[in-house]
Short mmCIF file of C-alpha atoms in Angstrom, two decimals:
data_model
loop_
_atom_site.label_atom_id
_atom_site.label_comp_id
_atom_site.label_asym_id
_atom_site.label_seq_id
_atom_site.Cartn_x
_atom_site.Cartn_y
_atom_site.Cartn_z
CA UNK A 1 2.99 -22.00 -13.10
CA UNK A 2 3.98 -21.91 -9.80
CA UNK A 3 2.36 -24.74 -7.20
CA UNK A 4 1.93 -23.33 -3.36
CA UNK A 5 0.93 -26.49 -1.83
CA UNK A 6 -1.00 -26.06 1.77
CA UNK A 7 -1.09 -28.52 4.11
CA UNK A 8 -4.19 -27.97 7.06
CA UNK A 9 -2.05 -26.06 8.94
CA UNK A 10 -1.05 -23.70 6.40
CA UNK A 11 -4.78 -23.22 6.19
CA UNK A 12 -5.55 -22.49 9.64
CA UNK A 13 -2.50 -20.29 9.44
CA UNK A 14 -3.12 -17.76 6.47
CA UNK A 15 -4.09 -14.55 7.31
CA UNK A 16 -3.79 -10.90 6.60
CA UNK A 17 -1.70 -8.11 7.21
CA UNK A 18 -1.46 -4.16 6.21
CA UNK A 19 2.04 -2.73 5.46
CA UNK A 20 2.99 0.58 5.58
CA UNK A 21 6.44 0.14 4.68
CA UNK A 22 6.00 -1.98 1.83
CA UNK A 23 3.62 1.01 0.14
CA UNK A 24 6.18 3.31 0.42
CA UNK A 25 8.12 0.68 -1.39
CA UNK A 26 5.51 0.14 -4.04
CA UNK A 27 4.94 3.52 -4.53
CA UNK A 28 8.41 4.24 -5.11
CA UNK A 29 8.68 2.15 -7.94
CA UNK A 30 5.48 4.08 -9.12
CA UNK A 31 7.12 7.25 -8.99
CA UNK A 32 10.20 5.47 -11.05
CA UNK A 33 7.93 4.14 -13.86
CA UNK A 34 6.25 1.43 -12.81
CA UNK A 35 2.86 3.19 -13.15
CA UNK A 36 2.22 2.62 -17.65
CA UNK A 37 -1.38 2.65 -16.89
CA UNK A 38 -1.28 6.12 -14.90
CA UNK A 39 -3.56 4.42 -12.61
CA UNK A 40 -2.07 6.40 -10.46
CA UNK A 41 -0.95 9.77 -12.44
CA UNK A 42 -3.07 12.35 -9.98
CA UNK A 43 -1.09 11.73 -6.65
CA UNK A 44 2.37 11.37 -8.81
CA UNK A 45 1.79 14.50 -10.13
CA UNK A 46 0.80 15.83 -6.63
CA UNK A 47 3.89 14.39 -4.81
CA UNK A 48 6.57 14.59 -7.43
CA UNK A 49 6.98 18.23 -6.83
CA UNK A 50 6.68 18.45 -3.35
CA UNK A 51 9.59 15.97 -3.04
CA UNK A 52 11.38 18.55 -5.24
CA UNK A 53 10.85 21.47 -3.27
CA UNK A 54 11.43 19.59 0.22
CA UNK A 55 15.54 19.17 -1.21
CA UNK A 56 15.47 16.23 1.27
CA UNK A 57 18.16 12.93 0.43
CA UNK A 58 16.01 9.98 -0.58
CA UNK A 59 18.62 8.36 -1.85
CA UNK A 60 19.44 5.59 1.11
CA UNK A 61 15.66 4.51 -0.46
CA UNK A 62 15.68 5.03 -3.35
CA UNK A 63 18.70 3.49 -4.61
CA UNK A 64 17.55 0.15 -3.40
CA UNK A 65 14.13 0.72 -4.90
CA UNK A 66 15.45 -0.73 -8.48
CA UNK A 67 14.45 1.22 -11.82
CA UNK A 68 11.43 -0.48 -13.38
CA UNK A 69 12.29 -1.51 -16.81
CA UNK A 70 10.37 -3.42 -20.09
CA UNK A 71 11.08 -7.00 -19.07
CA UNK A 72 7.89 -8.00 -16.67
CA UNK A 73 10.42 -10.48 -15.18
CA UNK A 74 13.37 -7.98 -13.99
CA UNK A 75 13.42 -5.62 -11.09
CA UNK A 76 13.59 -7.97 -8.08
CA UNK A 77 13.47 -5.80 -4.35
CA UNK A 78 15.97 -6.12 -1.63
CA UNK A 79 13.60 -7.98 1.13
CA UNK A 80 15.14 -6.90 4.05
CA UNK A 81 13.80 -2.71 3.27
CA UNK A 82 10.15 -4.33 3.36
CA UNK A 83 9.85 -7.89 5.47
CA UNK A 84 6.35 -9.17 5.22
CA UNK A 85 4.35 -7.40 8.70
CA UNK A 86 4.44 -9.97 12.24
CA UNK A 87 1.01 -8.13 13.23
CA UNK A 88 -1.83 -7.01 10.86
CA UNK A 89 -1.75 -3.98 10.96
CA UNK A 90 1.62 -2.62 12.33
CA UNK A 91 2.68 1.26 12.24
CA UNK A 92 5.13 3.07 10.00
CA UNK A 93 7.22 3.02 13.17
CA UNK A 94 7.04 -0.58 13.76
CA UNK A 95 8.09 -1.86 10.86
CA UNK A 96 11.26 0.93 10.41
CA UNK A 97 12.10 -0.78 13.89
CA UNK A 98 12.48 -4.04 12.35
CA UNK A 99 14.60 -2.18 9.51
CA UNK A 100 16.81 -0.63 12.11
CA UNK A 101 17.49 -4.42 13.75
CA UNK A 102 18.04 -6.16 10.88
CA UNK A 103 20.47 -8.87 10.86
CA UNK A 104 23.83 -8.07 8.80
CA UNK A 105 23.42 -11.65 7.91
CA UNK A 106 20.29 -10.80 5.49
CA UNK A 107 21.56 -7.86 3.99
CA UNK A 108 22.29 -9.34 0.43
CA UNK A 109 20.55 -9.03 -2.36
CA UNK A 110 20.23 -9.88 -6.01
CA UNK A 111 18.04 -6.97 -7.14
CA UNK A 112 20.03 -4.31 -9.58
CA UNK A 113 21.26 -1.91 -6.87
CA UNK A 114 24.12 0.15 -6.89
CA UNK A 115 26.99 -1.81 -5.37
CA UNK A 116 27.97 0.66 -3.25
CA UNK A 117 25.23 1.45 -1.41
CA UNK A 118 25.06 -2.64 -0.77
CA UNK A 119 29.05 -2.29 0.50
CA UNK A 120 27.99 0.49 2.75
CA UNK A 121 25.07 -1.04 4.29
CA UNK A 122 28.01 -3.99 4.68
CA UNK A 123 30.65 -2.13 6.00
CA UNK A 124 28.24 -0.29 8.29
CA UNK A 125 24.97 -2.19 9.03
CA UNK A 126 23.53 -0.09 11.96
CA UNK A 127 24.24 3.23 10.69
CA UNK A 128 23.00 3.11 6.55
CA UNK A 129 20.16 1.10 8.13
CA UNK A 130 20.02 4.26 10.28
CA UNK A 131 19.91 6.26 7.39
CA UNK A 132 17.53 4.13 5.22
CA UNK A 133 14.94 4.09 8.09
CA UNK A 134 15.09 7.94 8.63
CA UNK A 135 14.73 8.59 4.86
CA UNK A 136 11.89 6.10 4.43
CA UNK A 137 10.46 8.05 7.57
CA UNK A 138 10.53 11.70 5.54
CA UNK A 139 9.59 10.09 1.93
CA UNK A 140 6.20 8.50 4.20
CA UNK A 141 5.44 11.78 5.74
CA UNK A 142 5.62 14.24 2.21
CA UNK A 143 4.24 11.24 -0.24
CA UNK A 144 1.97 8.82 1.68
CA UNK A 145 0.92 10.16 5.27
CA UNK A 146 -1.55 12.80 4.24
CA UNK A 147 -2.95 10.32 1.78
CA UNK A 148 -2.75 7.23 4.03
CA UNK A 149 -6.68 7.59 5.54
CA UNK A 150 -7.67 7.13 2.11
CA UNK A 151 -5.49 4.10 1.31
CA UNK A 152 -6.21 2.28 4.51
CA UNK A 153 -9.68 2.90 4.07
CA UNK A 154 -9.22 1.19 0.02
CA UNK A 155 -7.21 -1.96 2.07
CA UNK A 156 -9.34 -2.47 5.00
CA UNK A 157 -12.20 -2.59 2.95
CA UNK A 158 -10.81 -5.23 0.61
CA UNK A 159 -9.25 -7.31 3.71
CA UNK A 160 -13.43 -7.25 5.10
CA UNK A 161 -14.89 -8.36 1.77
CA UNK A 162 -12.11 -11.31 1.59
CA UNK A 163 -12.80 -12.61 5.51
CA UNK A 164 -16.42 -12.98 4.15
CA UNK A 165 -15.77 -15.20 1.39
CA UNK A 166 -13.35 -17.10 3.93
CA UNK A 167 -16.21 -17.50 6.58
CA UNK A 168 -19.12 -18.26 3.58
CA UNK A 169 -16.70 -20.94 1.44
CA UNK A 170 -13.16 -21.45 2.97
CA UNK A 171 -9.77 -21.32 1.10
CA UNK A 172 -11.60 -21.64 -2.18
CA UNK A 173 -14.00 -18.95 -1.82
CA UNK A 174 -10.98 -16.51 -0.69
CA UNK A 175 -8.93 -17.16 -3.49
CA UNK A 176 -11.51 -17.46 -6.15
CA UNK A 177 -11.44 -13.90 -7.18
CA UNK A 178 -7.97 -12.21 -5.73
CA UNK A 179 -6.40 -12.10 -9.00
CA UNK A 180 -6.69 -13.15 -12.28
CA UNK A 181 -3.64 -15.37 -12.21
CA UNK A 182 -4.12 -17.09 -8.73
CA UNK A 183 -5.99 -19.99 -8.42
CA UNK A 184 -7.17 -22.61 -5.78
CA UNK A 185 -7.45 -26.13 -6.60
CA UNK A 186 -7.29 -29.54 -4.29
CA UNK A 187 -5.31 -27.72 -1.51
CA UNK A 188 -2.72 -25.85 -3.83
CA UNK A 189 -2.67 -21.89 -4.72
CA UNK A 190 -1.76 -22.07 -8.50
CA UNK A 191 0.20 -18.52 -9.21
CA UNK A 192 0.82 -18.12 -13.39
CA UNK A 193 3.85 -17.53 -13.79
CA UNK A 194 5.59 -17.26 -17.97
CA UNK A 195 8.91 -18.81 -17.45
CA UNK A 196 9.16 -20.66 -14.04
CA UNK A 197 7.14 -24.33 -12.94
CA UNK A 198 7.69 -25.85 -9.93
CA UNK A 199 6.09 -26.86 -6.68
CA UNK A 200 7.04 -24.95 -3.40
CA UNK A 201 6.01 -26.28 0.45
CA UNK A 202 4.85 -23.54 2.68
CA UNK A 203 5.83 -26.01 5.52
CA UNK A 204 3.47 -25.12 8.52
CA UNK A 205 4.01 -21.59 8.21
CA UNK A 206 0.71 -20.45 6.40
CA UNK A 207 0.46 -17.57 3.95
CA UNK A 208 0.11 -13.47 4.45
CA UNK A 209 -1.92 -12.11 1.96
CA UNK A 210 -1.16 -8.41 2.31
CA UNK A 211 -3.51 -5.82 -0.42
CA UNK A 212 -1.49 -2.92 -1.59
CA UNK A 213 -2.60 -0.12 -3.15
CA UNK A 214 0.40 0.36 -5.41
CA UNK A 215 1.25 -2.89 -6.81
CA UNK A 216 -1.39 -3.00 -9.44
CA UNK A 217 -1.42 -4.65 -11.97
CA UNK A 218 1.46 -7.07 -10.45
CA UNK A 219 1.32 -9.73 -7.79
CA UNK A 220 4.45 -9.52 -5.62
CA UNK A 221 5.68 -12.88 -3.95
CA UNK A 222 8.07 -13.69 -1.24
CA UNK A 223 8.51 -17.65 -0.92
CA UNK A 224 11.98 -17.94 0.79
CA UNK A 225 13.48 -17.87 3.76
CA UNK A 226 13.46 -16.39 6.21
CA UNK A 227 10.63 -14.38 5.46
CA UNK A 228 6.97 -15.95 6.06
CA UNK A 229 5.37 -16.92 2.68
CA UNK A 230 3.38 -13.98 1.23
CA UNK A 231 1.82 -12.78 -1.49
CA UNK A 232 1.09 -8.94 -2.19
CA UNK A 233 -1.89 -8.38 -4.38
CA UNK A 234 -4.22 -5.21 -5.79
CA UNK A 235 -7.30 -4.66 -3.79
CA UNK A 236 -10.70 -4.62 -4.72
CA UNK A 237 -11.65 -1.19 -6.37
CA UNK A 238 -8.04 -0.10 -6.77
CA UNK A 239 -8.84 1.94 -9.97
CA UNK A 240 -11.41 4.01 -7.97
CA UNK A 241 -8.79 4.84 -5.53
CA UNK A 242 -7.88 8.56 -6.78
CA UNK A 243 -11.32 9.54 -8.33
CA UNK A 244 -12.93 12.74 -6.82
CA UNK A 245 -16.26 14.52 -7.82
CA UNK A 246 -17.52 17.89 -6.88
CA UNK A 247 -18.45 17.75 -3.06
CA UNK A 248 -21.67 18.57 -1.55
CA UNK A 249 -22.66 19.55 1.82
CA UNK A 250 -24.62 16.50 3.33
CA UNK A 251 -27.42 17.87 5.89
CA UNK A 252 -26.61 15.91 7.95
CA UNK A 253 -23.11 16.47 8.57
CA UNK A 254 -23.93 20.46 8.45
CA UNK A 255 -26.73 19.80 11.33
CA UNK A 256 -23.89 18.55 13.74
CA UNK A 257 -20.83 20.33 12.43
CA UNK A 258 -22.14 23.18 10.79
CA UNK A 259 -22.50 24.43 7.36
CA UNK A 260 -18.93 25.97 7.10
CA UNK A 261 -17.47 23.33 8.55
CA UNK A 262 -18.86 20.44 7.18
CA UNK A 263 -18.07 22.29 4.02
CA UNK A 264 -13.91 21.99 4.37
CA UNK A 265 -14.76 18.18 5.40
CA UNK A 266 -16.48 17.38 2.95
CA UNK A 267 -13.97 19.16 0.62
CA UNK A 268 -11.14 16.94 2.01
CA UNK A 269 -11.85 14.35 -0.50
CA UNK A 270 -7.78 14.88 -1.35
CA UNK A 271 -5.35 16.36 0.83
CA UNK A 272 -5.05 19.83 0.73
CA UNK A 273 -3.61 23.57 2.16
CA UNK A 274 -5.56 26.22 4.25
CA UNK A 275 -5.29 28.39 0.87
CA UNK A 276 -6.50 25.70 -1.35
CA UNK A 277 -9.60 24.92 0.82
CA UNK A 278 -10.37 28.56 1.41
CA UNK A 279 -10.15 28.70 -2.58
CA UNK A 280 -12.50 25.86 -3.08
CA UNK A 281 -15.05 26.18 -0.39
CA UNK A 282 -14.65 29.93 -0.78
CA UNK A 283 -14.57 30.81 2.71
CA UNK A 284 -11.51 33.12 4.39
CA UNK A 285 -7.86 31.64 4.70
CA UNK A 286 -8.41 32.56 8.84
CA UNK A 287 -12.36 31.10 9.18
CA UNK A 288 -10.57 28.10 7.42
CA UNK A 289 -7.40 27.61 9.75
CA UNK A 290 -10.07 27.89 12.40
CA UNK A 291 -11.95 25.34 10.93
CA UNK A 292 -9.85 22.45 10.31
CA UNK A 293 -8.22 23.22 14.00
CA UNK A 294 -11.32 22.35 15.22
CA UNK A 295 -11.91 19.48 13.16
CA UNK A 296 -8.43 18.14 13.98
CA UNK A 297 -8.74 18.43 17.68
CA UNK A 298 -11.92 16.40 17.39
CA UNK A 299 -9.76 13.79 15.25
CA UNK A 300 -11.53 14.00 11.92
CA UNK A 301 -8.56 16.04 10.40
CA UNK A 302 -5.05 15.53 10.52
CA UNK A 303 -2.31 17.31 9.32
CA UNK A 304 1.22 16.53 7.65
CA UNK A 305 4.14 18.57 6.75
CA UNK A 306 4.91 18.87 2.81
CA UNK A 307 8.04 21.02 2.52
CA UNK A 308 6.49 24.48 3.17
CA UNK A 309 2.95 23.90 3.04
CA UNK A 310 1.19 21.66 5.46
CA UNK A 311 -1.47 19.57 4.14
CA UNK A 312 -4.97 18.51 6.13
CA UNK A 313 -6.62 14.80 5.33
CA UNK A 314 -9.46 13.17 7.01
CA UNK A 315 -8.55 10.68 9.09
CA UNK A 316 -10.81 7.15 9.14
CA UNK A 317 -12.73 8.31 11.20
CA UNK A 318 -13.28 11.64 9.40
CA UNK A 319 -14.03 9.44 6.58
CA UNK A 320 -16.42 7.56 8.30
CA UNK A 321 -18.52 10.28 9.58
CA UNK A 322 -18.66 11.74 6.08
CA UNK A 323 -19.47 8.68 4.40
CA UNK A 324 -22.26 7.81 6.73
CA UNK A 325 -23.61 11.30 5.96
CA UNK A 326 -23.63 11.21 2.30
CA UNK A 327 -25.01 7.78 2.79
CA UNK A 328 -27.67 8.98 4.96
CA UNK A 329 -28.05 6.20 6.91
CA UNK A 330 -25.43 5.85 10.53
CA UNK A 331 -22.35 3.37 9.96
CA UNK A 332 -22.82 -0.08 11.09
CA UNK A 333 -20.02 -1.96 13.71
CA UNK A 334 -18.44 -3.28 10.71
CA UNK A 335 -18.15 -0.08 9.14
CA UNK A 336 -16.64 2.02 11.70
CA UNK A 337 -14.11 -0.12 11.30
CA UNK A 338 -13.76 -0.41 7.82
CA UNK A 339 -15.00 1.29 4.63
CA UNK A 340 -14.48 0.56 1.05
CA UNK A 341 -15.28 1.44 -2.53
CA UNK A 342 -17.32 -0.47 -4.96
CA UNK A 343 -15.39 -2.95 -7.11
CA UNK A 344 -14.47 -1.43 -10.32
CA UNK A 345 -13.05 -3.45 -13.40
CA UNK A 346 -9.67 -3.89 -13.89
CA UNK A 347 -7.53 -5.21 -16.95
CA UNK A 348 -6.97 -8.93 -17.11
CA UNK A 349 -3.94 -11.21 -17.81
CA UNK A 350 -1.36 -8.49 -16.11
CA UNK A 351 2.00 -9.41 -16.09
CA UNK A 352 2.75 -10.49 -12.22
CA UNK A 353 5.45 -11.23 -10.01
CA UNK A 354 6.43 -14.36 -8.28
CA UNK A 355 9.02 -16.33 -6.02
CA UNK A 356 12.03 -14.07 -5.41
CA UNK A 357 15.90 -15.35 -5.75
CA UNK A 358 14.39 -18.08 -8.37
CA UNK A 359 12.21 -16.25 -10.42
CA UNK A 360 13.48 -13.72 -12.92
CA UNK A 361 11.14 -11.03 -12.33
CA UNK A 362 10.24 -8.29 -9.38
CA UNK A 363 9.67 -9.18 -5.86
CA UNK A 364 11.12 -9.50 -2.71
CA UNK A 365 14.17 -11.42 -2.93
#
């Protein structure tokens, strides 16, 4: 058991924070094996191949993206590919800044990563962190961009819900239900942990709580310098994150948008090609381009590059407009802003993750 202790201004310090970079870090070790509950099987099986046929060289990523393996306690991540956000919800761009500037000094590790890759980044900070950045930049836009409305919707959603228990019954309320292995008692965050004890001080500095689609059903921590204190948990609802059912044509939306293209809207329940929605919704590959041009010019749609094809998503507020149409009632403030699933049940007692560089297990180290 591990013992964060918070002192009141830890309190009044927590917060929370989105990070793009650290999915594409989670959902690389998905992609290696770190998925035995094929909670997320559909979009692997969507963006295996199209990493195939792109040819590109992830390797400046993946190589520091360890190889899951049996032990729940082995694995640890190099932290300086994924420091904990400064702002909550920072871009992709951002954060691969931050990459690009870090500090030889930090760029160490004791995660199992190929030594030379390590002595290159050594030898040559600013370029392989060059290189890292720019290949974490192509992985984002083929594996996670044109499925990114749908995951921010899943986080913001869980972020709302959790500043409502805050504001109803403080620290306690927050943590009562993040996790089945966190817990809040007399001013300390109790994190289960197999093998390590210990009390550690978070010093003034607060703790990020950052939700992440692809950690499930682990809880990443990063207690050590010089990163801030953080703790990277599943969201609420995180098993309904890749379900789909047939769509249907709200009245609604077909009143303002029209039948047609409500239609490839609604359809966009998954990211998808002209052909494949002209397939589906049965209407011609041309009326369709036509279609999601419009839609994308009025910012409901956007588009991504994947190899050959390019792939349309809704965007939030794509999502929102649909969602308030199947709902049939308009979105409040709130939920402009944020939408999210019901909770669904989850496993208990999952192995998690805990303090890097002490803890024999994945994390940030």
């Amino acid at each position: 058991m591990i013992e964060i202790e918070f002192a009141m201004e830890d309190v009044a310090r927590t917060r929370f924070a989105i990070s793009p970079l650290w999915e594409v870090v989670a959902s690389v070790r998905v992609l290696k094996g770190a998925d035995e509950h094929g909670l997320h099987r559909t979009w692997a099986d969507q963006v295996r191949p199209r990493l195939a046929a792109a040819g590109l060289d992830l390797s400046p990523l993946f190589d520091l993206v360890p190889m899951p393996v049996r032990s729940p306690w082995a694995g640890r991540i190099p932290g300086f590919i994924c420091p904990p956000p400064t702002t909550p919800l920072p871009s992709l761009e951002i954060e691969l800044a931050t990459v690009r500037a870090m500090p030889p000094a930090l760029l160490h590790t004791t995660a199992e990563v190929p030594e030379a890759r390590m002595a290159a980044l050594r030898g040559n900070p600013a370029a392989e962190l060059a290189r890292l950045a720019d290949a974490i930049e192509a992985y984002w836009e083929l594996a996670l961009a044109p499925y990114w409305s749908r995951i921010l919707t899943l986080l913001e959603g869980d972020i709302h819900y959790r500043a409502g228990r805050l504001v109803a019954g403080g620290a306690q309320h927050l943590f009562t239900d993040l996790d089945p292995q966190v817990n809040w008692a007399q001013g300390t965050l109790h994190l289960e942990h197999r093998t390590v004890r210990g009390a550690r001080r978070l010093d003034g500095r607060g703790l990020l709580l950052v939700p992440s689609a692809f950690v499930w059903p682990r809880v990443f921590s990063v207690l050590n310098e010089p990163w801030q204190p953080s703790l990277r948990y599943p969201p609420r609802a995180v098993g309904t994150l890749w379900h789909t059912r047939p769509a249907t044509v709200p009245n609604a939306l077909a009143g303002v948008l029209g039948r047609s293209r409500a239609m490839v809207l609604t359809e966009l329940t998954a990211p998808a090609s002209t052909t494949e929605l002209a397939r589906r919704t049965g209407l011609t590959p041309g009326g369709t381009s036509q279609h999601l041009t419009a839609l994308r010019n009025a910012g409901l749609v956007s588009a991504h590059r994947a190899g050959r094809q390019v792939l349309y998503a809704r965007t939030q507020a794509g999502q929102t407009v649909t969602e308030a149409a199947e709902s049939g009632s308009p979105p409040s403030a709130a939920d402009t802003q944020t939408q999210h699933p019901q909770a669904a049940s989850e496993p208990q007692g999952a192995d998690r993750d805990a303090q890097p560089g002490q803890l024999k297990r994945s994390g940030a180290d």
